[in-house]
Coordinates of C-alpha atoms in Angstrom, one line a residue:
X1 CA 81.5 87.7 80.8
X2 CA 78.0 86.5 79.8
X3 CA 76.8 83.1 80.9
X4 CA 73.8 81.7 80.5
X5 CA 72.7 80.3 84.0
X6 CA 70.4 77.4 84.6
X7 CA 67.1 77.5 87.3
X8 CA 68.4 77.7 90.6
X9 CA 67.0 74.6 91.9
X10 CA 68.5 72.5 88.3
X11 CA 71.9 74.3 89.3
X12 CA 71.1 73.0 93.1
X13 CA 70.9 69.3 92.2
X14 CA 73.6 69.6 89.7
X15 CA 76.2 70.3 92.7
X16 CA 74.8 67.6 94.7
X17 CA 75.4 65.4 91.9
X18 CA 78.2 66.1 90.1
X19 CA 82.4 67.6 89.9
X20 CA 81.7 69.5 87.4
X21 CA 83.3 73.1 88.5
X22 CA 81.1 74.6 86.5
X23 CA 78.1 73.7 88.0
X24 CA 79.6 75.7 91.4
X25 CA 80.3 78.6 89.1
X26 CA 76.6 78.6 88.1
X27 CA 75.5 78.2 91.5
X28 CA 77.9 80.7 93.4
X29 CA 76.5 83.4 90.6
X30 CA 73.4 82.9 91.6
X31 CA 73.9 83.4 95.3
X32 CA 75.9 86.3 94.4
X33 CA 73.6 88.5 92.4
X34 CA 70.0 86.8 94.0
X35 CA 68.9 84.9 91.4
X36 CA 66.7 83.0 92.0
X37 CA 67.1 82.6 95.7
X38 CA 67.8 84.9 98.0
X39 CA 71.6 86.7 98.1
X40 CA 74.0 85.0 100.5
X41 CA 77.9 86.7 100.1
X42 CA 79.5 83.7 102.3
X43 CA 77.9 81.1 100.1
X44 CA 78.9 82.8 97.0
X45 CA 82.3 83.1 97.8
X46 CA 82.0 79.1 98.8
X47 CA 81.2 78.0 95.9
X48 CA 82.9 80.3 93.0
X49 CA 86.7 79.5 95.5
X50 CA 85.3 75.9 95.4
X51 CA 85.2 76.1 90.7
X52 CA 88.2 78.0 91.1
X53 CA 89.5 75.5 93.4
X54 CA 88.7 72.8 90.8
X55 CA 90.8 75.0 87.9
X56 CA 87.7 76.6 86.4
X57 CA 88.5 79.2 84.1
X58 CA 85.6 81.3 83.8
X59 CA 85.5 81.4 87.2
X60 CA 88.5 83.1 87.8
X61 CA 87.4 85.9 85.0
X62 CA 84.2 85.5 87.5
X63 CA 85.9 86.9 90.3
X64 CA 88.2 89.0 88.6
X65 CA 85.3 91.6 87.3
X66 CA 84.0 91.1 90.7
X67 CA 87.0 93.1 91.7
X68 CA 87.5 95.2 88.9
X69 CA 83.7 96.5 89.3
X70 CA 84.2 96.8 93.1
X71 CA 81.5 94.3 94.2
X72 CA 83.9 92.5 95.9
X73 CA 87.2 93.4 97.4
X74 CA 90.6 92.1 96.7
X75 CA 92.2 92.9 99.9
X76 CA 89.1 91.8 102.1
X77 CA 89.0 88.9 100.4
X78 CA 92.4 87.7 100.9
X79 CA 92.5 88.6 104.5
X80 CA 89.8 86.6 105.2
X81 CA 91.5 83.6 104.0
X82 CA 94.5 84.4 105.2
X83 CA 92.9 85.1 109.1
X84 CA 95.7 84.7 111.5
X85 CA 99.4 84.5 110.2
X86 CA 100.7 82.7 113.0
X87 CA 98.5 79.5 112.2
X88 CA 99.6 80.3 108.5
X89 CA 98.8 76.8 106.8
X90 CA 100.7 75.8 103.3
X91 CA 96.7 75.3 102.2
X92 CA 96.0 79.0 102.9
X93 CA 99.3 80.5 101.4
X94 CA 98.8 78.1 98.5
X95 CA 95.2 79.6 97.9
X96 CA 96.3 83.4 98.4
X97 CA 99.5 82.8 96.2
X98 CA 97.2 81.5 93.4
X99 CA 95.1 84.8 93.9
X100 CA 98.4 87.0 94.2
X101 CA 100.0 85.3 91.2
X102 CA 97.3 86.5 89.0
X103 CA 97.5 90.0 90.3
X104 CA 101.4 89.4 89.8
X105 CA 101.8 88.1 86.4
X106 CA 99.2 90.8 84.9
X107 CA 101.5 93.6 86.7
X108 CA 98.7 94.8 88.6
X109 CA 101.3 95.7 91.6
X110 CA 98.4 97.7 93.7
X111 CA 96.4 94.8 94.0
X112 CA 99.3 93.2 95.9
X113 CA 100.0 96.5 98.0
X114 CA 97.0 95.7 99.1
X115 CA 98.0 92.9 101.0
X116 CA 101.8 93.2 101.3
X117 CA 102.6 92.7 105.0
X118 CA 101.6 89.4 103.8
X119 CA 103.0 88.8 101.1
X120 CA 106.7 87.3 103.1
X121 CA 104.5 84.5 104.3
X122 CA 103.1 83.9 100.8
X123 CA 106.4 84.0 98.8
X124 CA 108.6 82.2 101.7
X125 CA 111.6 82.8 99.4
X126 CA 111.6 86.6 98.6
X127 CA 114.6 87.6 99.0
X128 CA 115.0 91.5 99.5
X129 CA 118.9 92.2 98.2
X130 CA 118.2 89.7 94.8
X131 CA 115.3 91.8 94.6
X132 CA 117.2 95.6 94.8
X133 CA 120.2 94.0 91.8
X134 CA 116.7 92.9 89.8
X135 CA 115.2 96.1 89.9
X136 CA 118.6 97.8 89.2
X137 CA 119.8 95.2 86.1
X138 CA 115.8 95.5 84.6
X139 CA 115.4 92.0 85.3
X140 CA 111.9 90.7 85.5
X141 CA 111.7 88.8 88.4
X142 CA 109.2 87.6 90.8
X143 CA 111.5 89.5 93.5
X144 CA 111.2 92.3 91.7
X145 CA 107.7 92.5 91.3
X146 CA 107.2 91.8 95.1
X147 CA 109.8 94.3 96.0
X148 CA 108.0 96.8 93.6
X149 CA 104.3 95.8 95.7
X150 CA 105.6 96.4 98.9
X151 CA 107.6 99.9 98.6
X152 CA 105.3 101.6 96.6
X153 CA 104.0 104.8 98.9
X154 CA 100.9 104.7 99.8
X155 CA 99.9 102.8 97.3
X156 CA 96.9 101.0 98.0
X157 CA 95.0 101.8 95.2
X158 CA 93.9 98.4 93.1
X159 CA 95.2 98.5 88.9
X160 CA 94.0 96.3 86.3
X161 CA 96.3 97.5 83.7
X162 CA 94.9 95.8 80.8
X163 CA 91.6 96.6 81.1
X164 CA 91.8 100.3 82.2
X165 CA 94.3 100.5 79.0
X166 CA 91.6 98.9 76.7
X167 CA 88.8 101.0 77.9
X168 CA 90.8 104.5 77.8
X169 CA 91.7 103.6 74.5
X170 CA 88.3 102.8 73.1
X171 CA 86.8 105.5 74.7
X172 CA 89.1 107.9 73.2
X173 CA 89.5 106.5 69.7
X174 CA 87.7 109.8 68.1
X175 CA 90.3 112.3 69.4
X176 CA 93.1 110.2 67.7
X177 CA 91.0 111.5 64.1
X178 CA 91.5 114.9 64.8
X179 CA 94.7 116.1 62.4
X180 CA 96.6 117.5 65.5
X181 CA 100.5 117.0 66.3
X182 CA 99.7 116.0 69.6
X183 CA 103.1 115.9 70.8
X184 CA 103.1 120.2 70.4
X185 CA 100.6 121.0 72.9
X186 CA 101.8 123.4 76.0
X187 CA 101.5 121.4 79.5
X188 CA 98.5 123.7 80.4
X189 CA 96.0 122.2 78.0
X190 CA 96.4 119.3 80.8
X191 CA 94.0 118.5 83.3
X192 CA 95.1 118.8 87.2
X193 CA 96.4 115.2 87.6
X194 CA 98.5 115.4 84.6
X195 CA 99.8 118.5 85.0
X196 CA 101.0 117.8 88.5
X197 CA 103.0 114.6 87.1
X198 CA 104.1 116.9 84.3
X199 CA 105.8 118.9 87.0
X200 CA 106.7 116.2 89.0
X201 CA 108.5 114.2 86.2
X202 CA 110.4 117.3 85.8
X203 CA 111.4 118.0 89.1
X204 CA 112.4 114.3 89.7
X205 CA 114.5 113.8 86.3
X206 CA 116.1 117.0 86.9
X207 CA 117.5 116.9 90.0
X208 CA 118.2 112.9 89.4
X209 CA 120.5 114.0 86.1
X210 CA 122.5 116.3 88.7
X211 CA 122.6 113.5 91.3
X212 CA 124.3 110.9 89.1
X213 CA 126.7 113.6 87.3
X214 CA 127.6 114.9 91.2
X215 CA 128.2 111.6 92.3
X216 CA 129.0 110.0 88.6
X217 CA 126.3 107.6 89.6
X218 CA 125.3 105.2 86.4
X219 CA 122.1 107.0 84.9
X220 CA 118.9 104.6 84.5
X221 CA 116.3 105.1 82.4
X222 CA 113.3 106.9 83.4
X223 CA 110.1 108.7 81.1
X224 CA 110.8 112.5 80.7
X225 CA 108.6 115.4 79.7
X226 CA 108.9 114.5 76.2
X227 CA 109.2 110.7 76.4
X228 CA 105.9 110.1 77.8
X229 CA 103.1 110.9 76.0
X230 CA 99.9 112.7 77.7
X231 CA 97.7 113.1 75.2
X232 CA 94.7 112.2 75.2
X233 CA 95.7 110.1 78.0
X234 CA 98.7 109.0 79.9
X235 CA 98.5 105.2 79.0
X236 CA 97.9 103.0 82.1
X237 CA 100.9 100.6 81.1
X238 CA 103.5 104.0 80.9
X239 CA 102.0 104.7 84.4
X240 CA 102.9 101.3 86.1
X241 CA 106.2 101.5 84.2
X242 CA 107.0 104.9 85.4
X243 CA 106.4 103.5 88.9
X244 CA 108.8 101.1 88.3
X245 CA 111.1 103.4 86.3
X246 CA 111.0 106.1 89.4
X247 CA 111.8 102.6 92.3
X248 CA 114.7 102.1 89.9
X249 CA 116.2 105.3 89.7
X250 CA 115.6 105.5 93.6
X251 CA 117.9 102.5 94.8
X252 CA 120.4 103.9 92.1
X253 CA 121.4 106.5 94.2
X254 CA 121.3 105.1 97.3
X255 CA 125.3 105.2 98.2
X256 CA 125.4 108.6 97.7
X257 CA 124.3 109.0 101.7
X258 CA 124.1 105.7 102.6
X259 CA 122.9 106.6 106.1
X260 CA 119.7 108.7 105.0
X261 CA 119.1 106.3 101.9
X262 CA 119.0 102.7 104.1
X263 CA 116.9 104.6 106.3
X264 CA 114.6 106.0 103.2
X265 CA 114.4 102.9 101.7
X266 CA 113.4 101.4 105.3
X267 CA 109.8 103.5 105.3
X268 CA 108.9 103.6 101.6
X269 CA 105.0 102.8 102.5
X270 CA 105.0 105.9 104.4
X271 CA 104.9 109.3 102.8
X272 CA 104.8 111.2 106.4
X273 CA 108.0 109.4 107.2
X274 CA 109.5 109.8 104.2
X275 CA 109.0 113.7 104.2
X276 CA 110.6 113.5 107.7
X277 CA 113.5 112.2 106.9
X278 CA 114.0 114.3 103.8
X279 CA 113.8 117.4 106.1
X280 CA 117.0 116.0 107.4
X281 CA 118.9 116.0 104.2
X282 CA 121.4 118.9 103.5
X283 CA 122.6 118.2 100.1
X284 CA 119.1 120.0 98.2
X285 CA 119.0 118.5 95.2
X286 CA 118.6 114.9 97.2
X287 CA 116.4 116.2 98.8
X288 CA 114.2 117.7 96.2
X289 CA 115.3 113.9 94.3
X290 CA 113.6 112.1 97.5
X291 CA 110.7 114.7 98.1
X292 CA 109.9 113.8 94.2
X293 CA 109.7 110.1 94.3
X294 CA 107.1 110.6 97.2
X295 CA 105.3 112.9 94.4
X296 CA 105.5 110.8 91.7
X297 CA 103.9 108.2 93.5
X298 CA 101.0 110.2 95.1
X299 CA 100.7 111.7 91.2
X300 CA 101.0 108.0 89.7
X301 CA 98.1 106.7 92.1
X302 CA 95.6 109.6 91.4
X303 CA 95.8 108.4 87.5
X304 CA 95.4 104.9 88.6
X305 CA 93.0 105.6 90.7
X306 CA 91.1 108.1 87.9
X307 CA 91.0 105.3 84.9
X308 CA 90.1 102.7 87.7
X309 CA 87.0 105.0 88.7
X310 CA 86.2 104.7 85.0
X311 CA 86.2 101.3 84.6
X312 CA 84.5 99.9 87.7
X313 CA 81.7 103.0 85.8
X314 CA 81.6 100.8 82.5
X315 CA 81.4 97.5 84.6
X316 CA 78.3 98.7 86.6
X317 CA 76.5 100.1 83.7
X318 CA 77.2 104.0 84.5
X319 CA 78.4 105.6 81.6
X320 CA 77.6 109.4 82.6
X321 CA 81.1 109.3 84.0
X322 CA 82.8 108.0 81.0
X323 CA 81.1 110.5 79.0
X324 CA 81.9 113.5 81.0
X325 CA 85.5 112.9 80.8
X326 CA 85.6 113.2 77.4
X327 CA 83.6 116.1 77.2
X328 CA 85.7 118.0 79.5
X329 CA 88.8 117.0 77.2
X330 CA 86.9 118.5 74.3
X331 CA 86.2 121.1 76.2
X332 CA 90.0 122.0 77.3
X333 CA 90.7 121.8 73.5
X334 CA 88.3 124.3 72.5
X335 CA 89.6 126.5 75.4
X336 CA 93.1 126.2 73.7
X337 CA 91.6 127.5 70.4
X338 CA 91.9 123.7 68.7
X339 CA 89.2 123.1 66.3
X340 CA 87.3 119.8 66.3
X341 CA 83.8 118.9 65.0
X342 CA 83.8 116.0 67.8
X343 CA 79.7 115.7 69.6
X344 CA 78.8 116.6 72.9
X345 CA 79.0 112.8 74.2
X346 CA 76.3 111.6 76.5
X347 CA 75.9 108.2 78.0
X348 CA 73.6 107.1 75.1
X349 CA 76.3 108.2 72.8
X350 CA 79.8 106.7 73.3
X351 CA 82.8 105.5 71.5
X352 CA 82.0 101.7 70.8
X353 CA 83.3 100.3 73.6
X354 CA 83.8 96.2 74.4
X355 CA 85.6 94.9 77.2

């Protein structure tokens, strides 16, 4: 986002002057990054909520690369509006819905985790059974999404799926050139994260198949070893899917022991408490099913959390990282005895990448 901003004090007696949201845009910028008058945090976020307030545009994608660069913090941020829930004002859930809706409607669902014991008060009509039949039917709902946000183990890594899709797949464009039938390689050419959801997936499909044919349970669709593609990279989008894919398949099954599935369902942001209560289950193929889905979310986050590290690199201007990624890709094909005539890529030689 480049914007060209005016002298500090111009910008100063704009805002004294005018409505213009813009001119709070230009001046919460400047108290932001320092320019031209010393850094104040408090006063940036003042006056960049104020534009955003005011429906500014830009200042939203403002904030937004604040957070995806990790100069600001979601989560923070939103608690320090919200402050105390039991003086909850409809001004304050009306400004941290607005926040939450954008986080919602671009399904970056770990953004909300973030903040999810508060998300009742900011969606007042959630409804938690609609939410269960949505997830079951594949309905796109906003109870859906907010039973997705807060259920998701552990999950409090932040996602901003369309970015992190658009940079992996710029930075990666050359190794879709190479002439290779990528969907033949042997799951050890993978690197550690992707192998361990390779084995996960497995695990978890396997011993869900035998759950629904056991208890002739109606089979929903889910990503399998061969349906979701790895190479060169598992696609952000197929990752928040497959944690939605993997929720789904979960409450699916959930009459087969009704007692240990309410109470699993009960303690879904808590892996400790979830391995507890698996240690509890006789039938084993449940309880390799249940022991999974805490996997496959531990798995899911470390790729999240991966590509985000990658991005927030590109936003700050620290491409070393982005470059050594591909490298050691490269490198695992050579290992594998794949030819390529791909560079040794440095910082100062990347993909073209433009975000």
């Amino acid at each position: 986002m480049n914007m060209k901003l005016p002298p500090f004090p111009v910008a100063q007696r704009a805002v004294c002057g005018t409505h213009n949201p813009m001119d709070f845009l230009h001046l919460g910028i400047m108290y932001a990054e320092g320019i031209g008058i010393a850094s104040n945090a408090i006063l940036a976020h003042y006056f960049i909520q104020k534009a955003i307030d005011m429906g500014c545009r830009e200042a939203e994608e403002y904030l937004h690369l604040q957070y995806e660069s990790g100069k600001r913090d979601f989560a923070t941020e939103m608690e320090s509006i919200i402050g105390d829930t039991s003086s909850f004002s409809k001004e304050t859930a009306a400004k941290v819905w607005g926040r939450a809706e954008v986080e919602r409607k671009a399904k970056n669902y770990g953004n909300l985790s973030k903040i999810s014991e508060y998300l009742p008060w900011v969606y007042s009509e959630y409804n938690r059974v609609k939410a269960i039949n949505d997830i079951l039917n594949d309905r796109d709902t906003i109870d859906a999404d907010i039973l997705l946000a807060t259920c998701t183990t552990d999950n409090t890594s932040e996602i901003y799926i369309e970015q992190q899709e658009k940079l992996l797949s710029q930075l990666f464009a050359p190794f879709r050139t190479i002439n290779i039938d990528w969907d033949d390689f042997d799951a050890d050419i993978l690197e550690r994260d992707e192998s361990e959801l390779a084995q996960c997936l497995v695990n978890y499909t396997d011993t869900y198949d035998i759950i629904c044919r056991r208890y002739h349970v109606d089979r929903k669709e889910i990503f399998t070893l061969k349906t979701l593609k790895f190479y060169p990279y598992v696609k952000t989008k197929d990752l928040a899917l497959l944690r939605r894919q993997g929720l789904r398949c979960l409450l699916s099954v959930r009459d087969t022991d009704p007692a240990i599935c309410e109470k699993y369902l009960n303690n879904l942001r808590d892996d400790k408490t979830l391995l507890d209560i698996c240690e509890h289950i006789k039938d084993q193929d449940l309880q390799l099913f249940l022991i999974s889905f805490v996997e496959l979310n531990i798995d899911l986050d470390a790729l999240e959390i991966n590509a985000l590290r990658l991005l927030r690199a590109y936003r700050n201007g620290n491409l070393a990282p982005l470059a050594e990624r591909l490298n050691t890709f490269a490198e695992s094909l050579t290992k594998h005895g794949i030819s390529h005539d791909l560079p040794t890529f440095s910082p100062e030689m990347l993909p073209p990448l433009n975000l």
